[in-house]
Amino acid sequence: MVETREQKERGSIKIFIQVRDLHKDFKLGKEDINILKGINLDIEQGEMVALLGPSGSGKSTFLNVLGGLVPPTSGDIMIRDYHISEMLENELCLFRREHLGFIFQSYNLISTMTAMENVALALTFAGVKKEIRKKRAIEALEVVGLVDRMGHKPSELSGGQQQRVSIARALVNHPEIILADEPTGNLDSKTSADIMEMIYRLNREENQTFVIVTHDPDTTKYCTKVIHMQDGLIESEVNQ
Amino acid sequence: MKFRTILTIIGVVIGTSSIIVMVSIGNGAQKSITDELSGIGSVTTLQVYQDLSSMGMTSMGSGKTEDKPILNDDAIKDMKKIDGVVAVTPVVNLSGGEIEVDREQYGVSLMGVDYGVLEDMRYETTSGKKPGANDENSVILGKDILTSLTYTGASTQLTESEVKPEDLIGQNISMTIKRTNANGEEEIKTQKLKVTGVLESTGGNEDYSVIANYNLVTELNEWQTGKKANVKKQGYTQALVTVEDSTVVNAVTTEVEAMEFTVFSMQQILDSMGSVFQMLQILLGGIGGVALLVACIGIVNTMTMSIYERTKEIGIMKVIGASISDIRNMFIAESTMIGLIGGLVGIVISLVLSVLINLIAGFFIGGEGGVTISFITPGLVIFALVFSALVGLLSGVRPAIKAANLSSLDAIRSE
């Protein structure tokens, strides 16, 4: 792991995610609340970044802005050559489909669909043919070790299994970046460790870039970069 | 499938079937009446008159030879040449004849036609046969000729004679006509007529007339009026044009009208009745349409509810890469399916209802070969299906746009 980091630092690996002076205000009644107050950040390809901070520090909002789910008030986000902050909603949809995967604390699976269908859904919108969708969904479920439960609905799966389905869904498009909002927040420590091990493995094997919002210091040990946020600003940025 | 969706589909089913059944009743009424009219045969016969306005001009006494064409033998020859025309005959009428049958007097009118083309005309005899081309004094009797007004003493009333026209076939009857001569004296002429057949009902004047040879009727007319007929200059008052079948009626009508004659055909009546029935169908369809409108509101309601319920799902889909149009199309497809399924079930139910209505009507009204109260055309079925799908589609548009424009983050956070 240390070797890869050194490779990146010395090599020609360019900056993958570039955030410049990012602001986000929310209107609460008549008042403007500044959630993000000017964030600057560079992330390289293949990094695994942990975003830590107390509630209200803006870490989740930052992740959502990064994923194009919320437009920033001002500032610029570039992922590869794309100006996320300037994209229209439909362009963002296409961008998410091709480049981003999401993992949520509450899994966000569709309750009426089986594990396999949930994973394949992301491919449906990309216009992938049905047989190929199924094949790739099964491959993704293999990666998370859930092929034997692919016919089960989310309600028939444990929390850890549900989170693994949602990871498989995030993986199925082979995105370059996976954004995870408290992926282990609802899980016990044993399952949390399993999930983090899996994310770590994916990060190394597939060279996917992860940005993980967490409040659990245990998860940070898997990460290459740990960012502490406080009051809408980056307080500290530690490479490890 | 959700209970709510099933209820919505039932709404569409009721809407669709009420439209179909309503319109089918309009159709049924039209069909029975047009069948009735077409059945009486004269659909393929056009009545041609001298242009009425030109007759007006002569009566006003301009003295000049009019430039309007005259319905004479040349005109009849020209009409004969029109595509689809089978036979053309001049018609000359004589009224005021009287015949005596079984010691009863019957007033009759004679309708003289060209016996040379009688074979080609749509005059069919129910019994007996048509006279030949040279049978000067042979006639065919209209089927209601003896039920026409009978003179019993001072009063006139419609009574049916005990003698049927068929009984007269092969017999000679004598007809008398009267005229008042120059001295004011009444003269009577008796004409022997040989009955060869009875005419099938045409629904027109023929039923109450005696069909006779054109030459004979002209002769009698000349005697009655004391004037020679001048066909070449004055033309015939009427001609009958028989065409191949009902499909060429309108084309032939147009051509004859182009010759500046006035044309009258059963087809014109049918056409004008067609627009009346169209109005009736729109009215009936509109009544059914109200039910479909209510169903339409039901679809909007169901779709809106469904979107509230599935907000989180929509959010998830948007996050994992569904575009605005993906979401919109998904919901529009769903509401179109509601419309389409409702339409299909509605069609099946209306077909069953239509058969039932006709069966029950047949039971009460009677009549042979069933009764057509409700008549469903393939066009009506296709219209209903397309219309119900369209209603579903349109009802889904607003909710679908609403769904597509949900903020993905807000949607994903909702429970």
XYZ file of C-alpha atoms in Angstrom:
655
model
C 0.000 0.000 0.000
C 2.794 2.340 0.840
C 4.397 1.441 -2.426
C 1.373 2.397 -4.459
C 1.208 5.729 -2.702
C 4.818 6.421 -3.410
C 4.329 5.390 -7.014
C 1.543 7.914 -7.305
C 3.470 10.705 -5.698
C 6.506 10.201 -7.849
C 4.769 9.098 -11.029
C 2.798 11.073 -13.523
C -0.584 10.215 -12.058
C -2.639 13.320 -12.527
C -5.079 14.814 -10.156
C -8.363 12.993 -10.592
C -10.778 15.038 -8.535
C -10.094 18.723 -8.143
C -12.228 20.891 -5.867
C -11.704 24.647 -5.821
C -13.252 27.143 -3.405
C -16.453 25.174 -3.079
C -19.344 26.874 -1.315
C -22.766 25.556 -0.553
C -25.508 27.580 1.106
C -28.894 26.311 2.155
C -31.860 28.536 2.716
C -33.571 27.913 5.996
C -36.518 30.232 6.106
C -35.070 33.632 5.282
C -31.635 32.800 6.541
C -28.817 31.467 4.432
C -26.898 28.742 6.156
C -23.384 28.214 4.897
C -22.689 24.508 4.964
C -19.538 24.525 2.842
C -17.375 27.585 3.165
C -14.667 27.232 0.576
C -13.291 23.745 0.193
C -10.126 23.027 -1.787
C -9.137 19.443 -2.336
C -7.201 17.274 -4.779
C -7.720 13.546 -5.032
C -5.664 11.272 -7.236
C -6.865 8.214 -9.061
C -6.956 5.095 -6.916
C -6.954 6.953 -3.638
C -9.163 5.915 -0.782
C -10.234 9.024 1.039
C -11.953 9.154 4.413
C -14.012 12.235 5.264
C -14.384 12.638 9.009
C -16.025 15.270 11.106
C -18.805 15.898 13.595
C -22.414 16.142 12.447
C -23.089 19.415 10.728
C -19.498 19.771 9.606
C -20.700 19.453 6.005
C -19.061 16.143 5.094
C -22.221 14.531 3.713
C -23.142 17.673 1.820
C -19.654 17.750 0.343
C -20.049 14.158 -0.838
C -23.448 14.905 -2.381
C -22.109 17.959 -4.197
C -19.196 15.846 -5.397
C -21.652 13.287 -6.801
C -23.693 15.961 -8.531
C -26.746 15.259 -6.394
C -26.798 18.849 -5.126
C -25.569 21.804 -7.126
C -22.898 23.929 -5.417
C -23.581 27.595 -4.704
C -20.195 28.566 -6.064
C -16.816 27.071 -6.753
C -15.660 24.397 -9.148
C -15.452 20.634 -9.154
C -13.575 18.812 -11.874
C -13.627 15.069 -12.123
C -11.246 13.988 -14.841
C -12.067 16.475 -17.594
C -15.628 17.112 -16.503
C -16.806 20.256 -14.785
C -19.406 18.698 -12.512
C -20.418 22.063 -11.136
C -21.454 23.292 -14.574
C -23.407 20.273 -15.746
C -27.149 20.189 -16.321
C -29.233 17.602 -14.529
C -29.448 15.302 -17.539
C -25.703 15.471 -18.168
C -25.172 14.654 -14.530
C -27.385 11.588 -14.849
C -25.271 10.358 -17.756
C -22.094 11.179 -15.896
C -23.199 9.302 -12.775
C -24.212 6.354 -14.904
C -20.756 6.061 -16.441
C -18.323 7.303 -13.850
C -19.831 7.200 -10.382
C -21.072 4.609 -7.965
C -22.886 5.358 -4.727
C -23.047 3.487 -1.451
C -25.393 4.762 1.252
C -25.704 4.224 4.950
C -29.275 3.029 4.546
C -28.365 0.855 1.485
C -31.191 2.369 -0.605
C -32.176 -0.816 -2.341
C -35.535 -1.083 -4.093
C -37.605 -3.268 -1.810
C -39.747 -4.838 -4.542
C -36.752 -6.114 -6.492
C -34.449 -9.041 -5.855
C -30.768 -8.519 -5.129
C -29.930 -9.377 -8.725
C -32.554 -6.979 -10.127
C -31.325 -4.210 -7.858
C -27.802 -4.635 -9.146
C -28.919 -4.925 -12.766
C -31.099 -1.799 -12.533
C -28.154 0.537 -12.954
C -27.358 -1.212 -16.250
C -30.945 -0.911 -17.461
C -30.649 2.843 -17.688
C -27.343 2.490 -19.524
C -29.217 0.553 -22.202
C -27.403 -2.745 -21.639
C -29.141 -5.813 -23.065
C -31.024 -8.054 -20.676
C -28.761 -11.137 -20.873
C -25.657 -9.013 -20.450
C -27.266 -7.159 -17.549
C -27.909 -10.428 -15.796
C -24.401 -11.732 -16.462
C -22.755 -8.571 -15.194
C -25.035 -8.341 -12.163
C -24.060 -11.881 -11.213
C -20.384 -11.012 -11.678
C -20.787 -8.013 -9.377
C -22.581 -10.166 -6.810
C -19.720 -12.653 -7.035
C -17.294 -9.904 -6.118
C -19.255 -9.185 -2.938
C -19.862 -12.892 -2.311
C -23.646 -12.894 -2.553
C -24.371 -14.946 -5.662
C -26.237 -17.546 -3.596
C -28.690 -14.883 -2.397
C -29.311 -13.105 -5.686
C -32.967 -14.144 -5.836
C -33.728 -12.683 -2.409
C -35.499 -9.406 -1.768
C -33.765 -6.836 0.484
C -36.145 -7.648 3.343
C -34.840 -11.217 3.307
C -31.229 -10.104 3.680
C -29.267 -8.970 6.708
C -27.933 -5.406 6.950
C -24.466 -6.491 5.934
C -25.830 -8.455 3.008
C -27.940 -5.518 1.909
C -24.913 -3.266 2.032
C -22.992 -5.796 -0.043
C -25.796 -5.758 -2.634
C -25.573 -1.989 -2.733
C -21.799 -2.232 -3.193
C -22.368 -4.680 -6.035
C -24.789 -2.158 -7.547
C -22.184 0.589 -7.253
C -19.612 -1.668 -8.924
C -21.640 -3.068 -11.758
C -21.006 -0.110 -14.097
C -17.253 -0.311 -13.377
C -17.162 3.327 -12.286
C -13.854 5.073 -11.653
C -15.152 6.677 -8.476
C -17.272 5.302 -5.692
C -18.781 7.693 -3.194
C -19.828 6.131 0.094
C -21.880 7.913 2.741
C -21.358 6.143 6.079
C -21.310 2.684 4.480
C -20.853 0.990 7.839
C -23.047 3.355 9.836
C -25.854 0.842 10.321
C -23.682 -2.213 10.793
C -22.111 -3.902 13.795
C -18.340 -3.762 14.152
C -17.701 -7.262 12.793
C -19.784 -6.640 9.651
C -18.318 -3.152 9.351
C -14.848 -4.625 9.249
C -15.960 -7.119 6.563
C -17.389 -4.352 4.422
C -14.323 -2.142 4.817
C -12.057 -5.078 3.946
C -14.079 -5.553 0.799
C -13.910 -1.874 -0.134
C -10.185 -1.915 0.502
C -9.757 -4.956 -1.693
C -11.745 -3.332 -4.517
C -9.711 -0.182 -4.179
C -6.480 -2.108 -4.634
C -7.610 -4.629 -7.215
C -9.698 -2.387 -9.454
C -7.825 0.848 -8.748
C -11.188 2.532 -8.083
C -11.142 5.829 -6.248
C -13.191 5.856 -3.054
C -14.435 8.806 -1.070
C -15.933 7.574 2.181
C -17.797 9.700 4.673
C -17.521 8.149 8.098
C -17.495 8.966 11.758
C -15.893 5.676 12.704
C -12.134 6.093 13.269
C -11.676 2.341 12.663
C -12.535 2.727 9.011
C -9.818 5.299 8.475
C -7.088 2.713 8.833
C -7.934 1.403 5.369
C -7.642 4.828 3.784
C -4.778 6.560 1.995
C -5.976 9.996 2.919
C -7.939 11.135 5.966
C -9.669 14.474 5.851
C -11.152 16.100 8.922
C -13.874 18.604 8.343
C -15.124 21.215 10.771
C -17.683 23.951 10.179
C -17.738 23.598 6.421
C -13.985 23.716 6.006
C -11.205 21.181 5.769
C -9.442 21.257 9.105
C -6.740 18.757 8.348
C -5.677 16.511 5.481
C -3.416 13.592 6.327
C -1.875 11.198 3.830
C -1.072 7.834 5.331
C -50.589 -5.627 -9.105
C -51.820 -3.194 -6.522
C -55.501 -3.107 -5.589
C -55.448 0.612 -6.337
C -54.218 -0.042 -9.868
C -56.888 -2.695 -10.403
C -59.581 -0.231 -9.334
C -58.181 2.336 -11.729
C -58.219 -0.193 -14.553
C -61.849 -1.010 -13.716
C -62.559 2.705 -14.122
C -61.051 2.625 -17.603
C -62.954 -0.580 -18.390
C -66.246 1.094 -17.478
C -65.322 4.200 -19.476
C -64.267 2.273 -22.560
C -67.186 -0.105 -22.552
C -69.706 2.683 -22.048
C -68.292 4.483 -25.073
C -68.302 1.330 -27.177
C -71.794 0.237 -26.146
C -73.218 3.727 -26.620
C -71.683 4.163 -30.060
C -72.594 0.599 -31.008
C -76.251 1.409 -30.313
C -75.947 4.410 -32.633
C -74.268 2.121 -35.161
C -77.012 -0.443 -34.756
C -79.738 2.118 -35.407
C -77.899 3.333 -38.500
C -77.305 -0.178 -39.739
C -80.902 -1.298 -39.380
C -82.215 1.805 -41.114
C -79.694 1.791 -43.955
C -80.186 -1.944 -44.423
C -83.911 -1.291 -44.615
C -83.453 1.463 -47.178
C -80.817 -0.362 -49.219
C -83.035 -3.444 -49.151
C -85.730 -1.697 -51.103
C -83.584 -1.743 -54.159
C -83.647 1.761 -55.461
C -80.171 2.578 -54.161
C -78.789 1.852 -57.593
C -81.406 3.888 -59.417
C -80.975 7.615 -59.974
C -83.877 9.865 -60.794
C -82.867 12.559 -63.257
C -84.920 15.711 -63.840
C -84.537 18.728 -66.055
C -82.645 21.335 -64.158
C -85.310 22.941 -61.999
C -83.937 26.439 -62.427
C -84.079 26.149 -66.225
C -87.730 25.153 -66.016
C -88.270 28.262 -63.985
C -86.749 30.324 -66.757
C -89.124 29.030 -69.420
C -92.134 29.568 -67.267
C -91.085 33.139 -66.800
C -91.489 33.376 -70.555
C -88.197 34.767 -71.679
C -89.181 33.382 -75.069
C -85.630 32.531 -75.953
C -84.359 29.038 -76.356
C -82.672 28.335 -73.096
C -79.067 27.377 -72.957
C -79.718 24.727 -70.336
C -79.667 21.215 -71.769
C -82.906 19.418 -72.439
C -83.602 15.959 -71.109
C -84.236 14.416 -74.502
C -83.065 11.307 -76.337
C -79.638 12.821 -77.009
C -79.161 13.463 -73.314
C -80.299 9.927 -72.552
C -77.782 8.544 -75.040
C -75.050 10.609 -73.388
C -76.001 9.304 -69.977
C -75.905 5.766 -71.277
C -72.222 6.318 -72.122
C -71.223 7.170 -68.549
C -69.117 4.459 -66.915
C -71.144 2.275 -64.626
C -74.496 3.062 -66.173
C -76.488 -0.026 -67.072
C -79.721 1.384 -68.379
C -81.390 4.729 -68.941
C -85.062 5.171 -69.588
C -87.268 8.197 -69.901
C -90.247 8.210 -67.602
C -93.605 9.593 -68.409
C -96.438 9.610 -65.932
C -100.162 9.510 -66.382
C -102.457 9.941 -63.448
C -106.177 9.769 -63.086
C -106.621 6.338 -64.585
C -109.176 4.043 -63.050
C -109.370 0.309 -63.116
C -112.137 -1.905 -61.972
C -111.316 -5.089 -60.183
C -113.936 -7.259 -58.626
C -116.482 -4.505 -59.062
C -114.341 -2.068 -57.112
C -112.844 1.044 -58.671
C -109.204 1.769 -58.069
C -107.461 4.987 -59.009
C -104.138 4.272 -60.609
C -101.296 6.190 -62.101
C -99.235 4.878 -64.946
C -95.508 5.065 -65.118
C -94.237 4.668 -68.635
C -90.743 3.378 -69.096
C -88.748 2.186 -72.080
C -89.509 -1.528 -72.356
C -86.354 -1.923 -74.416
C -84.222 -1.560 -71.291
C -86.692 -2.994 -68.783
C -84.665 -6.178 -68.656
C -81.605 -4.249 -67.412
C -83.418 -2.180 -64.824
C -83.668 -3.150 -61.181
C -87.367 -3.833 -61.482
C -87.829 -7.373 -60.345
C -91.106 -9.153 -60.337
C -92.150 -11.145 -57.299
C -94.409 -13.228 -59.470
C -95.114 -13.304 -63.136
C -92.555 -11.911 -65.534
C -91.486 -8.688 -67.123
C -93.081 -7.770 -70.430
C -90.934 -8.023 -73.520
C -89.588 -5.023 -75.405
C -92.450 -4.996 -77.891
C -95.362 -5.771 -75.570
C -97.191 -2.524 -76.105
C -100.114 -3.193 -73.812
C -98.516 -5.360 -71.161
C -98.001 -3.931 -67.678
C -96.520 -4.802 -64.303
C -98.489 -3.889 -61.223
C -97.019 -2.191 -58.177
C -97.469 -4.374 -55.148
C -99.589 -1.906 -53.219
C -101.736 -0.869 -56.116
C -104.898 -2.407 -54.748
C -104.344 -1.186 -51.209
C -104.233 2.351 -52.426
C -107.073 4.696 -51.727
C -110.339 3.036 -52.501
C -113.446 5.035 -53.138
C -116.280 3.701 -51.082
C -119.139 6.072 -51.504
C -118.323 9.545 -50.318
C -115.431 8.760 -48.031
C -111.973 7.674 -48.938
C -110.091 5.263 -46.832
C -107.173 2.950 -46.994
C -108.408 -0.555 -47.256
C -106.868 -3.645 -48.550
C -108.675 -5.283 -51.356
C -109.492 -8.937 -51.147
C -108.031 -9.299 -54.572
C -104.258 -9.473 -54.618
C -102.351 -7.971 -57.566
C -100.927 -11.460 -58.102
C -104.403 -12.750 -58.854
C -104.538 -10.508 -61.898
C -101.461 -11.954 -63.588
C -102.283 -13.157 -67.022
C -105.595 -11.302 -67.064
C -106.647 -8.354 -69.097
C -107.859 -5.410 -67.131
C -109.446 -2.337 -68.557
C -108.446 1.095 -67.508
C -110.424 4.205 -68.185
C -109.165 7.747 -68.460
C -111.154 10.893 -68.868
C -110.682 14.217 -70.567
C -112.720 17.314 -71.066
C -112.876 18.292 -74.722
C -113.018 21.752 -76.235
C -116.783 21.845 -75.856
C -116.586 21.132 -72.133
C -117.890 17.615 -72.557
C -116.335 14.711 -70.731
C -114.879 11.974 -72.887
C -113.850 8.556 -71.687
C -111.223 6.292 -73.195
C -110.870 2.672 -72.262
C -107.551 0.930 -72.572
C -107.000 -2.784 -72.233
C -103.945 -3.745 -70.220
C -102.455 -7.213 -69.962
C -100.924 -7.938 -66.536
C -97.726 -9.968 -66.800
C -96.308 -9.606 -63.307
C -96.199 -7.905 -59.948
C -93.291 -5.658 -59.086
C -91.140 -6.260 -56.038
C -91.419 -3.393 -53.583
C -89.064 -0.514 -54.338
C -90.250 1.755 -51.532
C -90.924 4.426 -54.108
C -93.816 5.532 -56.311
C -93.614 2.306 -58.263
C -95.371 0.452 -55.465
C -98.507 2.434 -56.153
C -98.166 2.586 -59.927
C -98.716 0.515 -62.979
C -95.514 0.135 -64.927
C -96.406 0.426 -68.582
C -94.731 0.853 -71.915
C -93.440 4.328 -72.504
C -95.109 4.517 -75.938
C -98.485 3.573 -74.554
C -98.368 6.112 -71.758
C -97.254 8.843 -74.166
C -100.119 7.997 -76.466
C -102.626 8.165 -73.608
C -101.112 11.422 -72.411
C -101.456 12.910 -75.847
C -105.074 11.892 -75.962
C -105.714 13.353 -72.503
C -104.027 16.683 -73.164
C -104.812 16.843 -76.822
C -101.258 17.868 -77.581
C -98.428 16.085 -79.292
C -95.489 15.458 -77.055
C -92.441 17.358 -78.265
C -89.630 15.451 -76.701
C -86.917 16.992 -78.784
C -87.657 20.528 -77.599
C -89.243 20.082 -74.223
C -87.580 16.928 -73.111
C -88.849 14.312 -70.722
C -89.851 15.345 -67.247
C -87.926 12.525 -65.718
C -85.461 9.773 -66.567
C -84.307 6.809 -64.546
C -80.651 5.824 -64.631
C -79.767 2.355 -63.412
C -76.142 1.880 -62.363
C -74.051 -1.233 -61.782
C -73.839 -1.071 -58.004
C -73.922 1.325 -55.080
C -70.198 2.125 -55.343
C -70.594 4.041 -58.595
C -73.720 5.945 -57.564
C -71.846 9.023 -56.448
C -69.558 9.091 -59.488
C -72.478 8.771 -61.897
C -74.435 11.389 -59.942
C -71.544 13.813 -60.332
C -71.321 13.194 -64.074
C -75.035 13.602 -64.644
C -75.011 16.776 -62.558
C -72.154 17.997 -64.747
C -74.607 17.683 -67.651
C -76.718 20.198 -65.707
C -79.547 17.895 -64.742
C -81.003 17.531 -61.308
C -80.288 14.124 -59.796
C -82.053 12.492 -56.940
C -81.007 9.169 -55.463
C -81.549 7.083 -52.368
C -77.820 7.339 -51.870
C -78.201 11.063 -51.214
C -80.760 10.349 -48.527
C -78.459 7.728 -47.042
C -75.574 10.180 -47.129
C -77.527 12.890 -45.385
C -78.811 10.378 -42.882
C -75.211 9.348 -42.381
C -74.400 12.768 -40.988
C -77.429 12.627 -38.711
C -76.229 9.303 -37.386
C -72.756 10.650 -36.986
C -74.195 13.354 -34.753
C -76.092 10.701 -32.824
C -72.919 8.688 -32.363
C -70.931 11.678 -31.218
C -73.691 12.429 -28.732
C -73.843 8.851 -27.454
C -70.057 8.568 -27.497
C -69.889 11.793 -25.532
C -72.110 10.334 -22.835
C -69.785 7.335 -22.659
C -66.858 9.727 -22.792
C -67.885 11.235 -19.455
C -67.245 7.880 -17.829
C -63.834 7.722 -19.471
C -63.095 11.245 -18.300
C -63.773 10.149 -14.742
C -61.508 7.154 -15.341
C -58.878 9.546 -16.639
C -58.982 11.499 -13.387
C -58.647 8.152 -11.612
C -55.466 7.384 -13.533
C -53.990 10.772 -12.674
C -54.828 10.140 -9.032
C -53.349 6.654 -9.029
C -50.194 7.773 -10.764
C -49.746 10.689 -8.372
C -50.226 8.384 -5.380
C -47.825 5.908 -6.899
C -45.202 8.614 -7.277
C -45.562 9.708 -3.669
C -45.204 6.122 -2.618
C -42.219 5.495 -4.826
C -40.402 8.773 -4.301
C -37.475 6.984 -2.678
C -37.324 4.490 -5.514
C -37.289 7.340 -8.051
C -34.465 8.969 -6.083
C -32.456 5.767 -6.089
C -32.939 5.347 -9.804
C -31.827 8.887 -10.470
C -28.749 8.444 -8.288
C -27.687 5.282 -10.077
C -27.994 6.944 -13.455
C -31.606 7.133 -14.629
C -32.085 10.224 -16.748
C -35.077 12.555 -16.542
C -36.557 10.946 -19.630
C -35.991 7.425 -18.223
C -38.111 8.250 -15.197
C -40.706 10.132 -17.202
C -41.068 7.343 -19.756
C -41.304 4.763 -17.008
C -44.350 6.420 -15.469
C -45.937 7.277 -18.806
C -45.517 3.648 -19.869
C -47.192 2.562 -16.659
C -50.203 4.824 -17.096
C -50.452 3.899 -20.776
C -50.529 0.248 -19.726
C -53.376 1.026 -17.315
C -55.259 2.641 -20.205
C -54.440 -0.173 -22.607
C -55.365 -3.016 -20.260
C -58.534 -1.166 -19.291
C -59.309 -0.672 -22.978
C -58.732 -4.333 -23.848
C -60.900 -5.611 -20.996
C -63.469 -2.932 -21.863
C -63.609 -4.165 -25.454
C -64.146 -7.762 -24.380
C -66.895 -6.699 -21.976
C -68.606 -4.545 -24.603
C -68.542 -7.367 -27.145
C -70.286 -9.577 -24.594
C -72.715 -6.780 -23.688
C -73.476 -6.138 -27.356
C -74.382 -9.783 -27.921
C -76.521 -9.746 -24.759
C -78.321 -6.535 -25.749
C -79.157 -7.977 -29.153
C -80.281 -11.271 -27.630
C -82.527 -9.568 -25.084
C -83.879 -7.118 -27.662
C -84.503 -10.019 -30.021
C -86.381 -11.789 -27.270
C -88.700 -8.831 -26.703
C -89.035 -7.512 -30.236
C -88.935 -10.799 -32.040
C -88.301 -10.947 -35.747
C -86.344 -13.410 -37.804
C -82.562 -13.607 -37.869
C -82.056 -11.589 -34.694
C -82.233 -7.887 -34.044
C -79.392 -5.411 -34.384
C -79.672 -2.863 -31.613
C -75.981 -2.767 -30.875
C -73.470 -3.133 -33.674
C -69.717 -3.025 -32.997
C -67.552 -2.344 -36.037
C -63.824 -3.255 -36.155
C -63.168 0.459 -36.515
C -64.943 1.120 -33.229
C -62.839 -1.533 -31.483
C -59.595 -0.062 -32.803
C -60.744 3.455 -31.941
C -61.624 2.410 -28.384
C -58.269 0.696 -27.888
C -56.240 3.606 -29.236
C -58.387 6.093 -27.332
C -58.073 4.311 -24.003
C -54.307 3.973 -24.414
C -54.154 7.640 -25.326
C -56.196 8.591 -22.273
C -53.783 6.559 -20.136
C -50.796 8.187 -21.771
C -52.109 11.723 -21.415
C -53.200 11.133 -17.830
C -49.696 9.972 -17.036
C -47.869 12.938 -18.503
C -48.266 15.359 -15.613
C -47.475 12.906 -12.817
C -44.550 11.552 -14.852
C -43.042 15.002 -15.344
C -43.520 15.610 -11.647
C -41.689 12.370 -10.869
C -38.870 13.082 -13.290
C -38.248 16.493 -11.786
C -37.958 15.280 -8.202
C -34.651 16.180 -6.654
C -32.749 12.920 -6.416
C -31.284 13.690 -3.020
C -34.584 14.791 -1.478
C -36.256 11.782 -3.026
C -33.696 9.325 -1.729
C -33.991 10.734 1.779
C -37.776 10.435 1.897
C -39.196 7.376 3.547
